[in-house]
Amino acid sequence: MVLLLPALTYYLWLSLRDGGGALIAPSPALLARIPPPTLGVVGLYLAWLVLQLALYRVLPGRQVDGATLADGTRLSYPMNGWSAFCVTLGVVSLAVAAGWLPASIAYEQFGPLLTTANIAALLLGGLLVVLGRRAGGAEASGSVLRSFVAGVTLNPRLGRLDLKFFCESRPGLILWILFDGSFAAAQWERHGRVTWPMLLVLAFQLLYVVDYFLHERAVLSTWDIRHERFGWTLAWGDLVWVPFVYSLQAHYLVDHAHELSSPSAAGIVTLDCVGYAIFRGANLQKHRFRESSTALIGGRPAEFIRTAQGALLLTSGWWSRARHANYLGDLLMAIAWSLPTGFRHALPWFYPVFLVALLVHRERRDHAACLAKYGADWTAYCRKVPWRIVPGVY
Ligand code: NDP
């Protein structure tokens, strides 16, 4: 994983840069095309991290407690992601307007930036091993490589800085949107206009990230925050995979400045809105229900199964249609993000294909964990709600 995943990110980028969007033949000779980091890019990336750390630290935000940990305690998290996002957009816009930062920098310096972020993820993975072993985490006695890849502790912290919570959103999601904006600027510089497909991709992905920050506290109940140890895998996903790969559609569109017919654009917007409504609706229903079982779900009192462990499983609203309707919404949005790129090349369809694999695997893993945890109650729940992700299909 440590070698293949970064290699894949370079391959996708080289296919864009050297193949014009067509997949190029993979060969060891491609290694010679990996650019080293430059001093300027390393400085810029460091400044970026420092800015995000400073905003995390100084911006006001409600402190919210996360889920109860195995030792019965709860950690507190600052909900200042939305203000960090807005301030970042302001700072970057000012830097571009003042001429300190070229608007198309992500496009021009993508290779050195990718190498720098990969190195940052390696260093962070190493730091997490040291911190975890000092804290005597669950895997402290395992092999160093395993500790590095899978992590040692669930919630490593440096003082008040929760490294996993910070990396999940700030250097990953915000950078993704900045990259999209930079790709739009690059398209403008090359073609003298920003096309509708580019604007749609920008708007859809902006909605996704804004939505994340407006519902930031909901992330505290997700699998990653509650159950996944923080090691290189998650750190690399946050620092590299999200900003450098999730922006692939906008990246592709820089040099593919085609337009869309109005009916096609309207259809794509409708698909994204439907996906968003299912995704947000399902996640909010579960979140509200877990906060209070008397919450109204779809305007009616919630229906649920009470498990022997005491936890309640919602069986109304979206959670009566499929056990992971939230994944269905995510998948519909992913398709809507790639449709504006057209069908000429497979490359900009990488994200929906990857997301299908990720979410199908994730659902199976979650199913196994819930079966182990809730036993017969989970089996009864599966009988009541037989579909995994797509009602009537899967
Ligand atoms: P969920 O938010 O669906 O959480 C699953 C957990 O919820 C289960 O482990 C269980 O935890 C609880 N649960 C399951 N069924 C019920 C029920 N009927 N009633 C109440 N609680 C239930 O999954 P994820 O954390 O995987 O995903 C969160 C969101 O993030 C999703 O919308 C997903 O699409 C998105 N996502 C996006 C990714 C991307 O790269 N685009 C990657 C990963 C996720 P317990 O009972 O133990 O509390």
Coordinates of C-alpha atoms and ligand atoms in Angstrom, one line a residue:
M1 CA 0.0 0.0 0.0
V2 CA 2.7 2.4 1.0
L3 CA 4.3 2.1 -2.5
L4 CA 1.3 1.3 -4.7
L5 CA -1.1 3.9 -3.6
P6 CA 1.3 6.9 -4.1
A7 CA 2.3 5.3 -7.4
L8 CA -1.3 5.3 -8.5
T9 CA -1.7 9.0 -7.8
Y10 CA 1.4 9.7 -9.9
Y11 CA 0.0 7.5 -12.6
L12 CA -3.3 9.3 -12.7
W13 CA -1.6 12.6 -12.9
L14 CA 0.9 11.5 -15.6
S15 CA -2.0 10.2 -17.7
L16 CA -3.6 13.6 -17.5
R17 CA -0.3 15.5 -18.2
D18 CA 1.3 13.2 -20.8
G19 CA -1.6 11.2 -22.1
G20 CA -4.1 14.1 -22.4
G21 CA -6.5 12.2 -20.3
A22 CA -6.0 8.8 -21.9
L23 CA -4.5 6.1 -19.6
I24 CA -0.8 5.7 -20.5
A25 CA 1.0 2.3 -20.4
P26 CA 2.2 1.7 -16.9
S27 CA 5.9 1.0 -16.9
P28 CA 8.9 1.3 -14.4
A29 CA 10.2 4.0 -16.8
L30 CA 7.4 6.3 -15.5
L31 CA 9.4 6.5 -12.2
A32 CA 11.8 8.8 -13.9
R33 CA 9.0 11.3 -14.5
I34 CA 8.2 11.7 -10.8
P35 CA 9.2 15.3 -10.0
P36 CA 11.2 16.1 -6.8
P37 CA 9.8 18.7 -4.4
T38 CA 11.1 22.2 -5.0
L39 CA 12.1 24.6 -2.3
G40 CA 9.3 27.0 -3.2
V41 CA 6.6 24.3 -3.1
V42 CA 7.9 22.9 0.2
G43 CA 7.8 26.4 1.7
L44 CA 4.2 26.9 0.3
Y45 CA 3.0 23.6 1.7
L46 CA 4.5 24.3 5.1
A47 CA 2.9 27.7 5.1
W48 CA -0.4 26.0 4.2
L49 CA -0.1 23.5 7.2
V50 CA 0.9 26.3 9.6
L51 CA -2.1 28.4 8.5
Q52 CA -4.5 25.5 9.1
L53 CA -2.9 24.7 12.5
A54 CA -3.2 28.3 13.5
L55 CA -6.8 28.6 12.4
Y56 CA -7.7 25.3 14.3
R57 CA -6.1 26.8 17.3
V58 CA -7.3 30.4 17.4
L59 CA -10.7 30.5 15.7
P60 CA -13.6 30.3 18.1
G61 CA -15.9 27.3 17.9
R62 CA -18.2 25.3 20.2
Q63 CA -16.5 22.5 22.0
V64 CA -18.4 19.2 21.3
D65 CA -17.8 15.9 23.0
G66 CA -17.2 12.9 20.8
A67 CA -18.5 9.3 21.3
T68 CA -17.8 7.5 24.5
L69 CA -14.4 5.7 24.4
A70 CA -13.6 2.2 25.6
D71 CA -12.4 3.7 28.9
G72 CA -15.7 5.6 29.4
T73 CA -14.2 9.0 28.7
R74 CA -15.2 11.4 25.9
L75 CA -12.9 13.7 24.0
S76 CA -13.7 17.3 23.2
Y77 CA -13.4 18.8 19.7
P78 CA -13.5 22.4 18.5
M79 CA -16.2 23.0 15.8
N80 CA -14.4 25.8 14.0
G81 CA -14.1 24.1 10.6
W82 CA -16.6 26.3 8.8
S83 CA -14.8 29.5 10.0
A84 CA -11.4 28.0 9.1
F85 CA -12.8 27.2 5.6
C86 CA -14.1 30.8 5.1
V87 CA -10.9 32.5 6.5
T88 CA -8.8 30.2 4.2
L89 CA -10.8 31.2 1.1
G90 CA -10.4 34.9 2.1
V91 CA -6.6 34.6 2.7
V92 CA -6.0 32.7 -0.5
S93 CA -8.2 35.1 -2.5
L94 CA -6.2 38.0 -1.1
A95 CA -2.9 36.4 -1.9
V96 CA -4.0 35.7 -5.5
A97 CA -5.4 39.3 -5.9
A98 CA -2.2 40.8 -4.5
G99 CA -0.2 38.7 -7.0
W100 CA 1.7 36.7 -4.3
L101 CA 0.1 33.4 -5.4
P102 CA -0.5 32.5 -9.1
A103 CA -4.2 31.4 -9.4
S104 CA -3.3 28.4 -11.5
I105 CA -0.5 27.2 -9.1
A106 CA -2.1 23.8 -8.4
Y107 CA -2.1 23.0 -12.1
E108 CA 1.4 24.3 -12.8
Q109 CA 3.1 22.8 -9.7
F110 CA 0.9 19.7 -9.3
G111 CA 3.8 17.2 -9.5
P112 CA 6.1 18.9 -6.9
L113 CA 3.1 19.5 -4.7
L114 CA 2.1 15.8 -4.9
T115 CA 5.6 14.7 -4.0
T116 CA 5.7 17.2 -1.1
A117 CA 2.3 16.0 0.3
N118 CA 3.5 12.3 0.0
I119 CA 6.6 13.1 2.0
A120 CA 4.5 15.0 4.6
A121 CA 2.2 11.9 4.9
L122 CA 5.3 9.7 5.4
L123 CA 6.7 12.0 8.1
L124 CA 3.3 12.2 9.8
G125 CA 3.0 8.4 9.7
G126 CA 6.4 8.2 11.4
L127 CA 5.4 10.7 14.1
L128 CA 2.2 8.8 14.8
V129 CA 4.2 5.6 15.4
V130 CA 6.5 7.5 17.9
L131 CA 3.5 9.1 19.7
G132 CA 1.5 5.9 19.7
R133 CA 4.3 3.7 21.1
R134 CA 5.0 6.3 23.8
A135 CA 1.4 6.2 24.7
G136 CA 1.4 2.4 24.7
G137 CA -1.5 2.1 22.1
A138 CA -3.2 -1.1 21.1
E139 CA -0.6 -2.1 18.5
A140 CA 2.4 -0.8 20.4
S141 CA 4.0 -4.2 20.6
G142 CA 3.4 -5.2 16.9
S143 CA 5.8 -4.7 14.0
V144 CA 6.9 -1.2 13.3
L145 CA 5.6 -1.4 9.7
R146 CA 2.2 -2.5 10.8
S147 CA 2.1 0.2 13.4
F148 CA 3.1 2.7 10.7
V149 CA 0.5 1.6 8.1
A150 CA -2.5 0.9 10.4
G151 CA -1.7 3.3 13.3
V152 CA -1.2 2.7 17.0
T153 CA -3.8 4.7 18.8
L154 CA -7.3 5.8 18.0
N155 CA -7.1 9.5 18.8
P156 CA -3.5 10.7 18.9
R157 CA -3.2 14.3 20.3
L158 CA -0.5 16.9 20.6
G159 CA -1.8 19.1 23.4
R160 CA -5.3 20.2 22.3
L161 CA -4.7 19.3 18.7
D162 CA -6.5 16.1 17.7
L163 CA -4.4 14.9 14.8
K164 CA -7.0 12.7 13.2
F165 CA -9.9 15.1 13.4
F166 CA -7.7 17.9 12.1
C167 CA -6.3 16.0 9.1
E168 CA -9.7 14.5 8.2
S169 CA -11.0 18.0 7.2
R170 CA -8.6 20.9 7.2
P171 CA -5.5 20.0 5.0
G172 CA -7.6 17.6 3.0
L173 CA -11.1 18.9 2.2
I174 CA -10.2 22.6 2.1
L175 CA -7.2 21.9 -0.2
W176 CA -9.5 19.9 -2.5
I177 CA -11.7 23.0 -3.1
L178 CA -8.6 25.2 -3.6
F179 CA -7.3 22.8 -6.2
D180 CA -10.7 22.9 -8.0
G181 CA -10.6 26.7 -8.0
S182 CA -7.0 26.7 -9.3
F183 CA -7.9 24.3 -12.1
A184 CA -10.8 26.6 -13.1
A185 CA -8.3 29.5 -13.2
A186 CA -5.9 27.4 -15.3
Q187 CA -8.8 26.7 -17.8
W188 CA -9.5 30.5 -17.9
E189 CA -5.8 31.2 -18.6
R190 CA -5.7 28.6 -21.4
H191 CA -9.1 29.0 -23.1
G192 CA -10.2 32.5 -22.1
R193 CA -13.3 31.1 -20.4
V194 CA -14.5 28.8 -17.6
T195 CA -16.8 26.2 -19.1
W196 CA -20.2 25.0 -17.7
P197 CA -18.8 21.5 -17.0
M198 CA -16.1 23.1 -14.9
L199 CA -18.6 25.3 -13.1
L200 CA -20.8 22.4 -12.3
V201 CA -18.0 20.3 -10.9
L202 CA -16.8 23.2 -8.8
A203 CA -20.4 23.9 -7.5
F204 CA -21.1 20.2 -6.7
Q205 CA -17.8 19.6 -4.8
L206 CA -18.1 23.0 -3.1
L207 CA -21.6 22.0 -1.8
Y208 CA -20.1 18.7 -0.5
V209 CA -17.3 20.3 1.4
V210 CA -19.5 23.2 2.7
D211 CA -22.0 20.6 3.8
Y212 CA -19.3 18.8 5.7
F213 CA -18.3 21.8 7.6
L214 CA -21.9 22.9 8.3
H215 CA -22.5 19.5 9.9
E216 CA -19.0 19.1 11.3
R217 CA -20.1 17.5 14.5
A218 CA -21.7 14.6 12.6
V219 CA -18.2 13.4 11.7
L220 CA -17.7 12.5 15.3
S221 CA -20.0 9.5 14.9
T222 CA -18.4 8.2 11.7
W223 CA -16.5 5.0 11.5
D224 CA -13.1 6.7 10.9
I225 CA -13.3 8.8 14.0
R226 CA -14.7 6.2 16.3
H227 CA -13.1 2.9 15.2
E228 CA -10.0 3.5 12.9
R229 CA -6.6 3.9 14.4
F230 CA -4.7 6.9 13.0
G231 CA -1.7 5.8 11.0
W232 CA -0.2 6.4 7.6
T233 CA -3.2 5.0 5.8
L234 CA -5.7 7.5 7.1
A235 CA -3.1 10.3 7.1
W236 CA -2.1 9.7 3.5
G237 CA -5.8 9.5 2.5
D238 CA -6.4 12.9 4.1
L239 CA -3.3 14.7 2.9
V240 CA -2.8 13.1 -0.5
W241 CA -5.8 11.1 -1.8
V242 CA -8.6 13.6 -1.1
P243 CA -7.1 16.8 -2.5
F244 CA -5.0 15.3 -5.3
V245 CA -7.4 12.6 -6.5
Y246 CA -10.9 13.9 -5.7
S247 CA -10.1 17.0 -7.8
L248 CA -9.5 14.8 -10.8
Q249 CA -12.6 15.8 -12.7
A250 CA -11.8 19.6 -12.5
H251 CA -8.1 18.7 -13.3
Y252 CA -9.2 16.8 -16.4
L253 CA -11.5 19.7 -17.6
V254 CA -8.6 22.2 -17.7
D255 CA -7.6 20.9 -21.1
H256 CA -11.0 19.6 -22.2
A257 CA -13.0 22.8 -22.6
H258 CA -16.2 21.3 -24.1
E259 CA -19.7 22.6 -23.3
L260 CA -22.9 20.8 -22.2
S261 CA -26.4 21.1 -23.7
S262 CA -28.9 22.7 -21.3
P263 CA -31.0 19.5 -20.9
S264 CA -27.8 17.6 -20.1
A265 CA -26.8 20.2 -17.5
A266 CA -30.3 20.2 -16.0
G267 CA -30.2 16.4 -15.8
I268 CA -26.8 16.4 -14.1
V269 CA -27.9 19.1 -11.6
T270 CA -31.0 17.0 -10.7
L271 CA -28.9 13.9 -10.2
D272 CA -26.5 15.7 -7.8
C273 CA -29.4 17.3 -5.9
V274 CA -31.2 13.9 -5.5
G275 CA -27.9 12.3 -4.4
Y276 CA -27.3 15.1 -1.9
A277 CA -30.8 14.9 -0.5
I278 CA -30.4 11.2 0.2
F279 CA -26.9 11.5 1.5
R280 CA -27.7 14.4 3.9
G281 CA -31.1 13.2 4.7
A282 CA -30.0 9.7 5.8
N283 CA -26.9 11.0 7.7
L284 CA -29.0 13.7 9.5
Q285 CA -31.8 11.2 10.4
K286 CA -29.3 8.8 12.0
H287 CA -27.5 11.7 13.8
R288 CA -30.7 13.2 15.2
F289 CA -32.0 9.8 16.2
R290 CA -28.8 8.9 18.0
E291 CA -29.0 12.2 19.9
S292 CA -32.6 11.6 20.9
S293 CA -34.8 8.6 20.1
T294 CA -37.9 10.9 20.3
A295 CA -36.7 12.9 17.2
L296 CA -39.1 13.0 14.3
I297 CA -38.0 11.0 11.3
G298 CA -39.7 12.1 8.1
G299 CA -42.2 14.0 10.2
R300 CA -43.2 10.9 12.2
P301 CA -42.0 9.4 15.5
A302 CA -38.9 7.2 14.9
E303 CA -39.3 3.4 14.6
F304 CA -36.5 1.4 15.9
I305 CA -35.1 -1.9 17.3
R306 CA -33.8 -1.9 20.8
T307 CA -30.7 -4.1 21.0
A308 CA -29.7 -6.1 24.0
Q309 CA -26.6 -3.9 24.4
G310 CA -29.0 -0.9 24.8
A311 CA -28.2 0.8 21.4
L312 CA -31.1 1.6 19.2
L313 CA -31.2 0.8 15.5
L314 CA -33.4 3.2 13.4
T315 CA -35.8 1.4 11.1
S316 CA -37.8 4.3 9.6
G317 CA -37.0 7.1 7.1
W318 CA -34.1 6.3 4.9
W319 CA -33.0 3.6 7.3
S320 CA -36.1 1.6 6.4
R321 CA -35.2 1.5 2.7
A322 CA -31.6 0.3 2.9
R323 CA -29.0 -0.2 5.7
H324 CA -26.7 2.3 4.0
A325 CA -28.9 4.7 1.9
N326 CA -26.3 7.4 2.8
Y327 CA -23.8 5.5 0.6
L328 CA -26.3 5.5 -2.2
G329 CA -26.5 9.3 -2.0
D330 CA -22.7 9.6 -2.1
L331 CA -22.6 7.4 -5.1
L332 CA -25.2 9.3 -7.1
M333 CA -23.3 12.5 -6.4
A334 CA -20.0 10.9 -7.5
I335 CA -21.7 10.0 -10.9
A336 CA -23.0 13.6 -11.2
W337 CA -19.4 14.9 -10.6
S338 CA -18.1 12.8 -13.5
L339 CA -20.9 13.3 -16.0
P340 CA -19.8 16.8 -16.9
T341 CA -16.5 15.4 -18.1
G342 CA -18.2 13.3 -20.8
F343 CA -17.3 9.8 -22.0
R344 CA -14.2 10.4 -24.1
H345 CA -11.9 9.1 -21.5
A346 CA -12.2 6.7 -18.6
L347 CA -9.8 8.7 -16.3
P348 CA -12.3 11.3 -15.0
W349 CA -14.6 8.3 -14.0
F350 CA -12.0 7.0 -11.7
Y351 CA -13.7 8.5 -8.6
P352 CA -17.1 6.9 -9.0
V353 CA -15.5 3.5 -9.8
F354 CA -13.3 3.8 -6.7
L355 CA -16.2 4.9 -4.5
V356 CA -18.3 1.9 -5.5
A357 CA -15.4 -0.4 -4.4
L358 CA -14.8 1.6 -1.2
L359 CA -18.4 1.8 -0.1
V360 CA -19.2 -1.8 -1.0
H361 CA -16.2 -2.9 1.1
R362 CA -17.0 -0.5 3.8
E363 CA -20.6 -1.7 4.1
R364 CA -19.4 -5.3 4.3
R365 CA -17.0 -4.4 7.1
D366 CA -19.6 -2.4 8.9
H367 CA -22.1 -5.3 8.6
A368 CA -19.5 -7.7 10.1
A369 CA -18.7 -5.4 12.9
C370 CA -22.4 -4.7 13.7
L371 CA -23.2 -8.5 13.5
A372 CA -20.4 -9.2 16.0
K373 CA -21.7 -6.4 18.3
Y374 CA -25.4 -6.8 18.1
G375 CA -25.8 -10.5 17.2
A376 CA -29.4 -11.6 16.9
D377 CA -30.7 -8.0 17.0
W378 CA -28.6 -7.2 13.9
T379 CA -30.0 -10.2 12.1
A380 CA -33.5 -9.1 13.0
Y381 CA -32.7 -5.6 11.7
C382 CA -31.3 -7.1 8.4
R383 CA -34.6 -9.1 8.0
K384 CA -36.6 -5.9 8.4
V385 CA -34.3 -3.9 6.1
P386 CA -32.9 -6.4 3.6
W387 CA -31.2 -4.1 1.2
R388 CA -27.6 -3.1 1.8
I389 CA -27.2 0.1 -0.3
V390 CA -29.6 0.3 -3.2
P391 CA -33.2 -0.5 -2.4
G392 CA -34.5 -3.3 -4.6
V393 CA -31.1 -3.9 -6.2
Y394 CA -28.3 -4.5 -3.7
Ligands
NDP1 P1 -22.4 5.4 8.8 O1 -22.5 6.9 9.1 O2 -23.6 4.8 8.1 O3 -22.2 4.7 10.2 C1 -22.3 3.3 10.4 C2 -22.6 3.0 11.8 O4 -23.9 3.6 12.2 C3 -22.7 1.6 12.2 O5 -21.4 1.1 12.5 C4 -23.5 1.6 13.5 O6 -22.7 2.1 14.5 C5 -24.5 2.7 13.2 N1 -25.7 2.3 12.6 C6 -25.9 1.4 11.6 N2 -27.2 1.2 11.2 C7 -27.9 2.0 12.1 C8 -29.3 2.3 12.3 N3 -30.2 1.7 11.6 N4 -29.6 3.1 13.3 C9 -28.7 3.7 14.0 N5 -27.4 3.5 13.9 C10 -27.0 2.7 12.9 O7 -21.2 5.0 8.0 P2 -19.8 5.7 7.7 O8 -19.1 6.3 8.9 O9 -19.0 4.7 6.9 O10 -20.1 6.9 6.6 C11 -20.6 8.2 7.0 C12 -20.8 9.0 5.7 O11 -19.5 9.3 5.1 C13 -21.6 8.3 4.6 O12 -22.5 9.1 4.0 C14 -20.6 7.9 3.6 O13 -21.1 7.9 2.3 C15 -19.5 9.0 3.7 N6 -18.2 8.5 3.4 C16 -17.6 9.1 2.2 C17 -16.4 8.7 1.8 C18 -15.8 9.3 0.6 O14 -14.6 9.2 0.4 N7 -16.5 10.0 -0.2 C19 -15.6 7.7 2.6 C20 -16.3 7.2 3.7 C21 -17.5 7.6 4.1 P3 -23.0 1.9 16.1 O15 -24.3 1.1 16.2 O16 -21.8 1.1 16.6 O17 -23.1 3.3 16.7

